[in-house]
mmCIF file of C-alpha atoms in Angstrom:
data_model
loop_
_atom_site.group_PDB
_atom_site.id
_atom_site.type_symbol
_atom_site.label_atom_id
_atom_site.label_comp_id
_atom_site.label_asym_id
_atom_site.label_seq_id
_atom_site.Cartn_x
_atom_site.Cartn_y
_atom_site.Cartn_z
ATOM 1 C CA MET A 143 -0.006 0.002 -0.016
ATOM 2 C CA PHE A 144 1.036 3.618 -0.621
ATOM 3 C CA THR A 145 2.266 5.523 2.433
ATOM 4 C CA ILE A 146 3.743 8.932 3.211
ATOM 5 C CA ALA A 147 6.463 8.607 5.812
ATOM 6 C CA LYS A 148 9.306 10.230 7.651
ATOM 7 C CA THR A 149 12.022 7.801 6.601
ATOM 8 C CA GLU A 150 15.100 9.908 7.373
ATOM 9 C CA ALA A 151 16.116 12.131 10.288
ATOM 10 C CA ALA A 152 16.301 15.213 8.055
ATOM 11 C CA ARG A 153 14.090 17.864 6.514
ATOM 12 C CA GLY A 154 11.604 16.393 4.042
ATOM 13 C CA ILE A 155 8.977 13.703 3.674
ATOM 14 C CA TRP A 156 8.906 10.654 1.399
ATOM 15 C CA SER A 157 6.576 8.055 -0.094
ATOM 16 C CA ALA A 158 6.832 4.281 -0.046
ATOM 17 C CA PHE A 159 4.850 1.157 -0.841
ATOM 18 C CA LYS A 160 4.454 -1.273 2.056
ATOM 19 C CA GLU A 161 2.723 -4.576 2.470
ATOM 20 C CA PRO A 162 -1.002 -4.217 3.260
ATOM 21 C CA LEU A 163 -1.815 -4.475 6.964
ATOM 22 C CA THR A 164 -2.802 -7.803 8.462
ATOM 23 C CA ALA A 165 -6.114 -8.437 10.202
ATOM 24 C CA PRO A 166 -6.702 -5.948 13.040
ATOM 25 C CA ALA A 167 -5.872 -6.988 16.606
ATOM 26 C CA ARG A 168 -8.483 -7.438 19.314
ATOM 27 C CA GLY A 169 -10.317 -4.202 19.957
ATOM 28 C CA MET A 170 -8.946 -2.658 16.769
ATOM 29 C CA VAL A 171 -10.401 -1.843 13.375
ATOM 30 C CA MET A 172 -8.902 -1.403 9.915
ATOM 31 C CA VAL A 173 -9.936 1.724 8.063
ATOM 32 C CA ASP A 174 -9.444 2.289 4.345
ATOM 33 C CA VAL A 175 -8.486 5.973 4.160
ATOM 34 C CA ILE A 176 -10.563 8.175 1.862
ATOM 35 C CA ALA A 177 -8.990 11.557 2.629
ATOM 36 C CA ALA A 178 -6.540 13.005 5.143
ATOM 37 C CA GLY A 179 -5.575 16.538 6.146
ATOM 38 C CA ILE A 180 -2.039 17.874 6.436
ATOM 39 C CA CYS A 181 -1.685 19.161 9.971
ATOM 40 C CA GLY A 182 0.684 21.714 11.444
ATOM 41 C CA THR A 183 2.211 18.800 13.374
ATOM 42 C CA ASP A 184 2.899 17.066 10.045
ATOM 43 C CA TYR A 185 4.591 20.245 8.878
ATOM 44 C CA HIS A 186 6.752 20.305 12.039
ATOM 45 C CA ILE A 187 7.794 16.722 11.174
ATOM 46 C CA TYR A 188 8.444 17.642 7.555
ATOM 47 C CA SER A 189 10.557 20.630 8.670
ATOM 48 C CA TRP A 190 12.375 18.469 11.246
ATOM 49 C CA ASP A 191 12.501 21.155 13.924
ATOM 50 C CA SER A 192 13.753 20.557 17.460
ATOM 51 C CA TRP A 193 10.386 19.276 18.665
ATOM 52 C CA SER A 194 9.951 16.673 15.931
ATOM 53 C CA ALA A 195 13.624 15.622 16.037
ATOM 54 C CA GLY A 196 13.235 14.883 19.725
ATOM 55 C CA ARG A 197 9.910 13.038 19.372
ATOM 56 C CA ILE A 198 9.718 11.099 16.070
ATOM 57 C CA LYS A 199 11.395 7.740 15.621
ATOM 58 C CA THR A 200 12.074 7.060 11.969
ATOM 59 C CA PRO A 201 10.771 5.452 9.883
ATOM 60 C CA MET A 202 7.246 6.593 10.735
ATOM 61 C CA THR A 203 4.124 6.775 8.613
ATOM 62 C CA ILE A 204 2.753 10.199 9.531
ATOM 63 C CA GLY A 205 -0.746 11.768 9.397
ATOM 64 C CA HIS A 206 -3.547 11.700 11.913
ATOM 65 C CA GLU A 207 -6.459 13.704 10.444
ATOM 66 C CA PHE A 208 -8.558 11.440 8.263
ATOM 67 C CA VAL A 209 -11.861 9.945 7.178
ATOM 68 C CA GLY A 210 -12.329 6.444 5.768
ATOM 69 C CA ARG A 211 -14.495 3.340 5.727
ATOM 70 C CA ILE A 212 -14.084 0.327 7.981
ATOM 71 C CA SER A 213 -12.714 -2.647 6.016
ATOM 72 C CA ALA A 214 -11.980 -5.130 8.829
ATOM 73 C CA ILE A 215 -13.038 -5.518 12.456
ATOM 74 C CA GLY A 216 -10.992 -7.169 15.216
ATOM 75 C CA GLU A 217 -12.306 -9.448 17.919
ATOM 76 C CA GLY A 218 -14.330 -7.880 20.707
ATOM 77 C CA VAL A 219 -15.450 -4.867 18.679
ATOM 78 C CA THR A 220 -19.173 -4.116 18.736
ATOM 79 C CA GLY A 221 -21.317 -1.332 17.346
ATOM 80 C CA TYR A 222 -19.569 -1.008 13.990
ATOM 81 C CA GLU A 223 -19.971 -2.688 10.621
ATOM 82 C CA ILE A 224 -17.842 -3.076 7.511
ATOM 83 C CA GLY A 225 -18.363 0.003 5.338
ATOM 84 C CA ASP A 226 -19.128 2.446 8.140
ATOM 85 C CA ARG A 227 -17.622 5.875 7.398
ATOM 86 C CA VAL A 228 -15.538 7.032 10.337
ATOM 87 C CA SER A 229 -12.987 9.488 11.540
ATOM 88 C CA ALA A 230 -10.970 8.891 14.727
ATOM 89 C CA GLU A 231 -9.552 10.665 17.735
ATOM 90 C CA CYS A 232 -5.790 10.473 17.124
ATOM 91 C CA HIS A 233 -4.813 10.672 20.803
ATOM 92 C CA ILE A 234 -4.919 7.099 22.052
ATOM 93 C CA SER A 235 -5.247 7.192 25.838
ATOM 94 C CA CYS A 236 -4.668 4.413 28.323
ATOM 95 C CA GLY A 237 -8.133 4.576 29.936
ATOM 96 C CA GLU A 238 -6.659 3.703 33.331
ATOM 97 C CA CYS A 239 -4.654 6.670 34.659
ATOM 98 C CA HIS A 240 -5.978 9.353 37.026
ATOM 99 C CA TYR A 241 -6.716 11.729 34.136
ATOM 100 C CA CYS A 242 -8.599 9.194 32.020
ATOM 101 C CA ARG A 243 -10.668 8.134 35.015
ATOM 102 C CA THR A 244 -11.624 11.773 35.804
ATOM 103 C CA GLY A 245 -12.807 12.726 32.311
ATOM 104 C CA ASN A 246 -9.537 14.280 31.205
ATOM 105 C CA ALA A 247 -8.268 11.659 28.732
ATOM 106 C CA HIS A 248 -6.935 14.423 26.464
ATOM 107 C CA ILE A 249 -4.061 14.852 28.950
ATOM 108 C CA CYS A 250 -3.558 11.132 29.621
ATOM 109 C CA GLU A 251 -0.134 10.356 31.052
ATOM 110 C CA LYS A 252 0.418 7.532 28.544
ATOM 111 C CA THR A 253 -1.040 9.060 25.365
ATOM 112 C CA SER A 254 0.270 7.813 22.039
ATOM 113 C CA ILE A 255 -0.578 9.699 18.867
ATOM 114 C CA LEU A 256 -1.323 8.361 15.424
ATOM 115 C CA GLY A 257 1.311 9.472 12.969
ATOM 116 C CA VAL A 258 3.642 10.572 15.751
ATOM 117 C CA ASP A 259 4.193 7.615 18.081
ATOM 118 C CA ARG A 260 2.577 4.853 15.971
ATOM 119 C CA PRO A 261 1.837 4.381 12.223
ATOM 120 C CA GLY A 262 -0.521 7.070 10.985
ATOM 121 C CA ALA A 263 -3.194 7.781 8.451
ATOM 122 C CA PHE A 264 -1.155 8.971 5.450
ATOM 123 C CA ALA A 265 -1.643 5.511 4.000
ATOM 124 C CA GLU A 266 -4.276 3.516 2.207
ATOM 125 C CA GLN A 267 -5.034 1.693 5.425
ATOM 126 C CA VAL A 268 -4.723 2.598 9.089
ATOM 127 C CA GLU A 269 -5.384 0.487 12.218
ATOM 128 C CA VAL A 270 -7.036 2.287 15.141
ATOM 129 C CA PRO A 271 -8.722 1.290 18.394
ATOM 130 C CA ALA A 272 -12.466 0.942 17.978
ATOM 131 C CA SER A 273 -12.881 3.094 21.084
ATOM 132 C CA ASN A 274 -11.342 6.030 19.206
ATOM 133 C CA LEU A 275 -13.709 5.881 16.220
ATOM 134 C CA TRP A 276 -16.229 8.580 15.384
ATOM 135 C CA ARG A 277 -19.013 7.640 12.947
ATOM 136 C CA VAL A 278 -19.448 10.543 10.491
ATOM 137 C CA PRO A 279 -22.899 11.634 9.240
ATOM 138 C CA GLU A 280 -23.236 11.239 5.475
ATOM 139 C CA ALA A 281 -24.302 14.906 5.251
ATOM 140 C CA ILE A 282 -20.712 15.934 6.022
ATOM 141 C CA PRO A 283 -18.531 15.784 2.836
ATOM 142 C CA ASP A 284 -15.359 13.705 2.876
ATOM 143 C CA LYS A 285 -13.044 16.726 2.694
ATOM 144 C CA HIS A 286 -14.739 18.247 5.749
ATOM 145 C CA ALA A 287 -14.846 14.949 7.629
ATOM 146 C CA ALA A 288 -11.089 14.530 7.053
ATOM 147 C CA VAL A 289 -10.363 17.503 9.298
ATOM 148 C CA PHE A 290 -12.445 16.783 12.402
ATOM 149 C CA ASP A 291 -9.158 16.724 14.314
ATOM 150 C CA PRO A 292 -7.908 20.306 13.685
ATOM 151 C CA VAL A 293 -11.411 21.781 13.838
ATOM 152 C CA GLY A 294 -11.557 19.983 17.183
ATOM 153 C CA ASN A 295 -8.379 21.731 18.319
ATOM 154 C CA ALA A 296 -9.930 25.070 17.457
ATOM 155 C CA MET A 297 -13.248 24.115 19.076
ATOM 156 C CA HIS A 298 -11.525 22.976 22.277
ATOM 157 C CA MET A 299 -9.609 26.272 22.481
ATOM 158 C CA VAL A 300 -12.638 28.490 21.802
ATOM 159 C CA SER A 301 -14.919 26.558 24.132
ATOM 160 C CA THR A 302 -12.399 26.550 26.958
ATOM 161 C CA ALA A 303 -11.682 30.292 26.611
ATOM 162 C CA LYS A 304 -15.422 31.179 26.826
ATOM 163 C CA VAL A 305 -15.584 33.770 24.039
ATOM 164 C CA THR A 306 -19.318 34.630 24.106
ATOM 165 C CA ALA A 307 -19.833 38.435 24.221
ATOM 166 C CA LYS A 308 -16.061 38.980 24.480
ATOM 167 C CA ASN A 309 -13.611 40.861 22.255
ATOM 168 C CA VAL A 310 -11.426 38.130 20.777
ATOM 169 C CA LEU A 311 -8.005 38.289 19.104
ATOM 170 C CA VAL A 312 -6.744 35.296 17.121
ATOM 171 C CA VAL A 313 -2.972 35.312 16.718
ATOM 172 C CA GLY A 314 -2.063 33.381 13.574
ATOM 173 C CA GLY A 315 -4.055 32.727 10.427
ATOM 174 C CA GLY A 316 -3.074 29.134 9.696
ATOM 175 C CA ALA A 317 -5.828 26.557 9.320
ATOM 176 C CA ILE A 318 -6.513 26.190 13.039
ATOM 177 C CA GLY A 319 -6.481 29.977 13.546
ATOM 178 C CA LEU A 320 -8.978 30.386 10.694
ATOM 179 C CA PHE A 321 -11.216 27.665 12.113
ATOM 180 C CA ALA A 322 -10.936 29.249 15.560
ATOM 181 C CA ALA A 323 -11.953 32.646 14.251
ATOM 182 C CA ALA A 324 -14.984 31.175 12.457
ATOM 183 C CA ILE A 325 -16.004 29.213 15.560
ATOM 184 C CA ALA A 326 -15.580 32.248 17.826
ATOM 185 C CA LYS A 327 -17.985 34.172 15.560
ATOM 186 C CA ALA A 328 -20.452 31.273 15.662
ATOM 187 C CA HIS A 329 -20.165 31.196 19.471
ATOM 188 C CA GLY A 330 -21.278 34.814 19.798
ATOM 189 C CA ALA A 331 -18.042 36.701 20.325
ATOM 190 C CA ARG A 332 -18.615 40.455 20.466
ATOM 191 C CA THR A 333 -15.773 41.109 18.022
ATOM 192 C CA VAL A 334 -13.208 38.835 16.359
ATOM 193 C CA ALA A 335 -9.904 40.180 15.118
ATOM 194 C CA LEU A 336 -7.213 38.071 13.480
ATOM 195 C CA GLN A 337 -3.599 39.017 12.901
ATOM 196 C CA GLU A 338 -1.616 37.320 10.170
ATOM 197 C CA PRO A 339 1.342 38.617 8.126
ATOM 198 C CA ASN A 340 0.851 36.253 5.183
ATOM 199 C CA GLN A 341 -1.473 37.979 2.733
ATOM 200 C CA ALA A 342 -2.827 34.764 1.187
ATOM 201 C CA ARG A 343 -4.012 33.586 4.600
ATOM 202 C CA ALA A 344 -5.212 37.083 5.498
ATOM 203 C CA ALA A 345 -7.389 36.997 2.388
ATOM 204 C CA ILE A 346 -9.006 33.769 3.567
ATOM 205 C CA ALA A 347 -9.621 35.359 6.966
ATOM 206 C CA ARG A 348 -11.355 38.314 5.315
ATOM 207 C CA SER A 349 -13.693 35.919 3.552
ATOM 208 C CA LEU A 350 -14.940 34.817 6.976
ATOM 209 C CA ASP A 351 -16.433 38.296 7.621
ATOM 210 C CA LEU A 352 -14.357 38.947 10.734
ATOM 211 C CA ASP A 353 -14.413 42.360 12.381
ATOM 212 C CA LEU A 354 -10.718 43.004 11.724
ATOM 213 C CA VAL A 355 -7.907 41.298 9.847
ATOM 214 C CA VAL A 356 -4.592 43.001 10.460
ATOM 215 C CA ASN A 357 -0.926 42.510 9.587
ATOM 216 C CA PRO A 358 1.124 42.364 12.833
ATOM 217 C CA ARG A 359 4.006 43.992 10.943
ATOM 218 C CA ASP A 360 1.970 47.137 10.310
ATOM 219 C CA PRO A 361 3.064 49.986 12.623
ATOM 220 C CA ASP A 362 -0.549 50.676 13.602
ATOM 221 C CA CYS A 363 -1.500 47.014 14.257
ATOM 222 C CA ALA A 364 -1.945 47.551 18.010
ATOM 223 C CA ALA A 365 -3.834 50.776 17.448
ATOM 224 C CA GLN A 366 -6.315 49.046 15.126
ATOM 225 C CA ILE A 367 -6.976 46.330 17.710
ATOM 226 C CA LEU A 368 -7.372 48.878 20.516
ATOM 227 C CA ASN A 369 -9.758 50.941 18.388
ATOM 228 C CA LEU A 370 -11.906 47.858 17.710
ATOM 229 C CA THR A 371 -12.086 47.064 21.434
ATOM 230 C CA ASP A 372 -12.867 50.626 22.627
ATOM 231 C CA GLY A 373 -9.336 51.039 23.920
ATOM 232 C CA HIS A 374 -9.445 48.088 26.288
ATOM 233 C CA GLY A 375 -7.685 45.389 24.270
ATOM 234 C CA PRO A 376 -8.947 41.863 23.656
ATOM 235 C CA GLU A 377 -10.525 40.035 26.556
ATOM 236 C CA VAL A 378 -9.703 36.676 24.994
ATOM 237 C CA VAL A 379 -6.579 35.879 23.013
ATOM 238 C CA LEU A 380 -6.367 32.660 21.016
ATOM 239 C CA GLU A 381 -2.664 32.083 20.283
ATOM 240 C CA VAL A 382 -2.099 29.592 17.497
ATOM 241 C CA SER A 383 1.068 30.950 15.835
ATOM 242 C CA GLY A 384 3.665 29.547 18.218
ATOM 243 C CA ASN A 385 5.667 32.698 17.440
ATOM 244 C CA ALA A 386 7.472 34.155 20.480
ATOM 245 C CA VAL A 387 7.334 37.745 19.248
ATOM 246 C CA ALA A 388 3.636 37.521 18.431
ATOM 247 C CA LEU A 389 2.894 35.887 21.782
ATOM 248 C CA ASN A 390 4.624 38.700 23.720
ATOM 249 C CA ALA A 391 2.973 41.392 21.658
ATOM 250 C CA ALA A 392 -0.458 39.852 22.290
ATOM 251 C CA LEU A 393 0.201 39.776 26.041
ATOM 252 C CA ASP A 394 1.148 43.488 25.874
ATOM 253 C CA ILE A 395 -2.153 44.446 24.194
ATOM 254 C CA ALA A 396 -4.455 42.035 26.065
ATOM 255 C CA ALA A 397 -6.985 43.601 28.430
ATOM 256 C CA PRO A 398 -6.384 43.307 32.186
ATOM 257 C CA GLY A 399 -7.876 40.023 33.356
ATOM 258 C CA ALA A 400 -7.822 38.592 29.847
ATOM 259 C CA THR A 401 -7.947 34.870 29.098
ATOM 260 C CA PHE A 402 -4.996 33.770 26.991
ATOM 261 C CA ALA A 403 -5.393 30.351 25.346
ATOM 262 C CA LEU A 404 -2.177 28.804 23.992
ATOM 263 C CA LEU A 405 -2.325 26.173 21.262
ATOM 264 C CA GLY A 406 0.532 27.071 18.915
ATOM 265 C CA ILE A 407 3.706 25.027 19.452
ATOM 266 C CA PRO A 408 6.841 27.205 19.591
ATOM 267 C CA SER A 409 9.935 25.878 17.847
ATOM 268 C CA GLY A 410 11.922 26.374 21.064
ATOM 269 C CA PRO A 411 11.793 28.006 24.545
ATOM 270 C CA VAL A 412 9.920 31.315 24.807
ATOM 271 C CA GLU A 413 11.051 34.175 27.073
ATOM 272 C CA LEU A 414 8.452 36.485 28.570
ATOM 273 C CA ASP A 415 8.085 38.815 31.538
ATOM 274 C CA LEU A 416 5.648 36.845 33.690
ATOM 275 C CA GLY A 417 5.513 39.496 36.401
ATOM 276 C CA ALA A 418 4.570 42.430 34.192
ATOM 277 C CA LYS A 419 2.647 40.668 31.436
ATOM 278 C CA VAL A 420 0.758 37.987 33.349
ATOM 279 C CA VAL A 421 0.790 38.390 37.129
ATOM 280 C CA MET A 422 0.259 42.135 37.419
ATOM 281 C CA LYS A 423 -2.335 42.153 34.629
ATOM 282 C CA GLY A 424 -4.264 39.218 36.134
ATOM 283 C CA VAL A 425 -4.062 37.304 32.868
ATOM 284 C CA SER A 426 -5.156 33.641 32.840
ATOM 285 C CA LEU A 427 -2.972 31.346 30.714
ATOM 286 C CA LEU A 428 -4.622 28.205 29.352
ATOM 287 C CA GLY A 429 -2.621 25.448 27.726
ATOM 288 C CA ILE A 430 -4.771 23.720 25.087
ATOM 289 C CA THR A 431 -3.910 20.249 23.839
ATOM 290 C CA GLY A 432 -5.944 17.925 21.639
ATOM 291 C CA ARG A 433 -9.683 17.649 22.072
ATOM 292 C CA ARG A 434 -11.872 16.761 25.039
ATOM 293 C CA MET A 435 -12.938 13.170 24.459
ATOM 294 C CA TYR A 436 -15.569 13.174 23.211
ATOM 295 C CA GLU A 437 -17.404 16.350 24.068
ATOM 296 C CA THR A 438 -15.439 18.305 21.487
ATOM 297 C CA TRP A 439 -16.350 15.811 18.742
ATOM 298 C CA TYR A 440 -20.054 16.378 19.297
ATOM 299 C CA GLN A 441 -19.466 20.131 19.112
ATOM 300 C CA VAL A 442 -17.443 19.844 15.895
ATOM 301 C CA GLU A 443 -20.077 17.632 14.263
ATOM 302 C CA ALA A 444 -22.767 20.248 15.017
ATOM 303 C CA PHE A 445 -20.535 23.066 13.689
ATOM 304 C CA MET A 446 -19.780 21.253 10.440
ATOM 305 C CA LEU A 447 -23.412 20.398 9.817
ATOM 306 C CA LYS A 448 -24.501 24.005 10.359
ATOM 307 C CA ASN A 449 -21.551 25.827 8.723
ATOM 308 C CA PRO A 450 -20.459 23.991 5.563
ATOM 309 C CA ASP A 451 -19.813 27.321 3.865
ATOM 310 C CA LEU A 452 -17.180 28.247 6.465
ATOM 311 C CA MET A 453 -15.532 24.864 6.061
ATOM 312 C CA GLU A 454 -15.334 25.448 2.316
ATOM 313 C CA LYS A 455 -13.604 28.782 2.785
ATOM 314 C CA VAL A 456 -10.853 27.385 5.005
ATOM 315 C CA ILE A 457 -10.203 24.174 3.024
ATOM 316 C CA THR A 458 -8.433 25.692 0.029
ATOM 317 C CA HIS A 459 -6.810 22.634 -1.624
ATOM 318 C CA VAL A 460 -7.720 19.000 -2.196
ATOM 319 C CA LEU A 461 -4.752 17.226 -3.775
ATOM 320 C CA PRO A 462 -4.147 13.642 -4.880
ATOM 321 C CA ALA A 463 -2.272 11.904 -2.075
ATOM 322 C CA THR A 464 0.585 11.219 -4.445
ATOM 323 C CA ASP A 465 0.998 15.016 -4.830
ATOM 324 C CA PHE A 466 1.786 15.415 -1.125
ATOM 325 C CA GLN A 467 5.088 17.205 -1.829
ATOM 326 C CA HIS A 468 3.175 20.022 -3.462
ATOM 327 C CA GLY A 469 1.007 20.236 -0.346
ATOM 328 C CA PHE A 470 4.001 20.710 1.912
ATOM 329 C CA GLU A 471 5.490 23.250 -0.508
ATOM 330 C CA LEU A 472 2.256 25.250 -0.325
ATOM 331 C CA MET A 473 2.558 25.222 3.451
ATOM 332 C CA ASP A 474 6.183 26.357 3.109
ATOM 333 C CA GLU A 475 4.970 29.330 1.088
ATOM 334 C CA GLY A 476 1.942 29.986 3.298
ATOM 335 C CA ALA A 477 -0.115 29.995 0.101
ATOM 336 C CA CYS A 478 -3.003 27.928 1.454
ATOM 337 C CA GLY A 479 -5.578 27.387 4.118
ATOM 338 C CA LYS A 480 -6.255 23.758 4.967
ATOM 339 C CA ILE A 481 -4.902 21.093 2.590
ATOM 340 C CA VAL A 482 -6.631 17.723 2.220
ATOM 341 C CA LEU A 483 -5.024 14.722 0.490
ATOM 342 C CA ASP A 484 -7.282 12.399 -1.549
ATOM 343 C CA PHE A 485 -6.330 8.725 -1.090
ATOM 344 C CA GLN A 486 -8.988 7.359 -3.448
ATOM 345 C CA GLN A 487 -6.818 7.214 -6.562
ATOM 346 C CA ILE A 488 -3.325 5.871 -6.004
ATOM 347 C CA ASP A 489 -1.087 5.035 -8.956
ATOM 348 C CA GLN A 490 0.331 1.624 -8.009
ATOM 349 C CA ARG A 491 3.116 2.097 -10.552
ATOM 350 C CA LEU A 492 4.828 4.763 -8.464
ATOM 351 C CA PRO A 493 8.379 3.788 -7.467
ATOM 352 C CA ILE A 494 9.098 2.605 -3.957
#
C-alpha cells in the first residue's frame, strides 16, 4: 500500500509502498483511508524542527487527520460494521490513569498519537482502536470529515476560553487559527480580530467576515486592535502561531484580566516577563492540547453540519495523495488554508 512517511532524520517527507496491513488486533479496526488533512504537526515533522527531532522515531508513517471506511473488524469490537464511514480521535489514551478516570483523557499520562508515536493515516489503510472511532454523518462531505481533528483543536480552544460576548483576538491565520476565528464568531463573540502577516491567509480570513484582519508587521496594528475594542484590548486571546514575538505582543495588548489560550507550538523556549505581562495584569494562561474526548467531537459535528460554507472557505486545496510534496510546498509558502489529500486514486506504478 502507498504511504507517506518520515524515513530519514532530516528535513523532508517521502513516499513508499508497504505490504497491506494484516487483520486488526483485538479491539482494533482497519480503516481504508478516503482523505486526510495535512496538519501543522505534520509540517513540524516535515521541517524536522527541534520538537519533531526529539519526538519522532524514523521510519514513521505520519498523518492523523482522516476519514475512511471500515474494512476489517477485530475481535471484541461491537457497534460497527464493515463499510461504516468514520474518523478517529488520534490521541490514544490508556483509559486507566488518574486523568482518564476523571474525564480528562486528552491529557492522559500515557497518550500515544497516530502518525507521531505509531503508524498514521497517510496511508491507504490505518489500524485504530475501535474506542477512538467517530461515525461521520453522510451529510458531512469527505473533505470536511477529514479535518475533524484540527477543527476539534480550534473548538476545544474556543470553548475553553469562553468567548461569548467577548472581544477576541486570534494570533495566527493558519488553518486552526482560521477555524478558531470562524467558531468564535459562531459562538457569539462580540468582536473577532485576526492578525496574520501572510497575505494569502489574511485573504481567507477576510472571507470569513471577521471584524478586523490586520498585519502584525503594520506599525498601527496595536492601534487598530485597541480601536476595535474601545481602547481596552482583547478580553480573549487565542494564540495559534507559536511565534514568540507575536505571543509577547499579544500579552502586551491584552486587556487586564484577559484569558489567553495557547495552542501554537513554539519551535523552542519562549522568554516572557511573567511579572509584568501575566501576574500584574491578572491574565489567565490556558494550555490547550488535543480535544476533550468526546465532548469536542459532538461540538465539531454540530458546527460542520451548520456551517459547511465556512468549512469550504478554510479548506483551500484537495490534492491527490501522491501530490503530497506540493502540499508541503504550499505550506512552506503560506499559500494555502487547509490542505486535504485524496487517497482514493493511487497510482500503483509509483516507485518505492
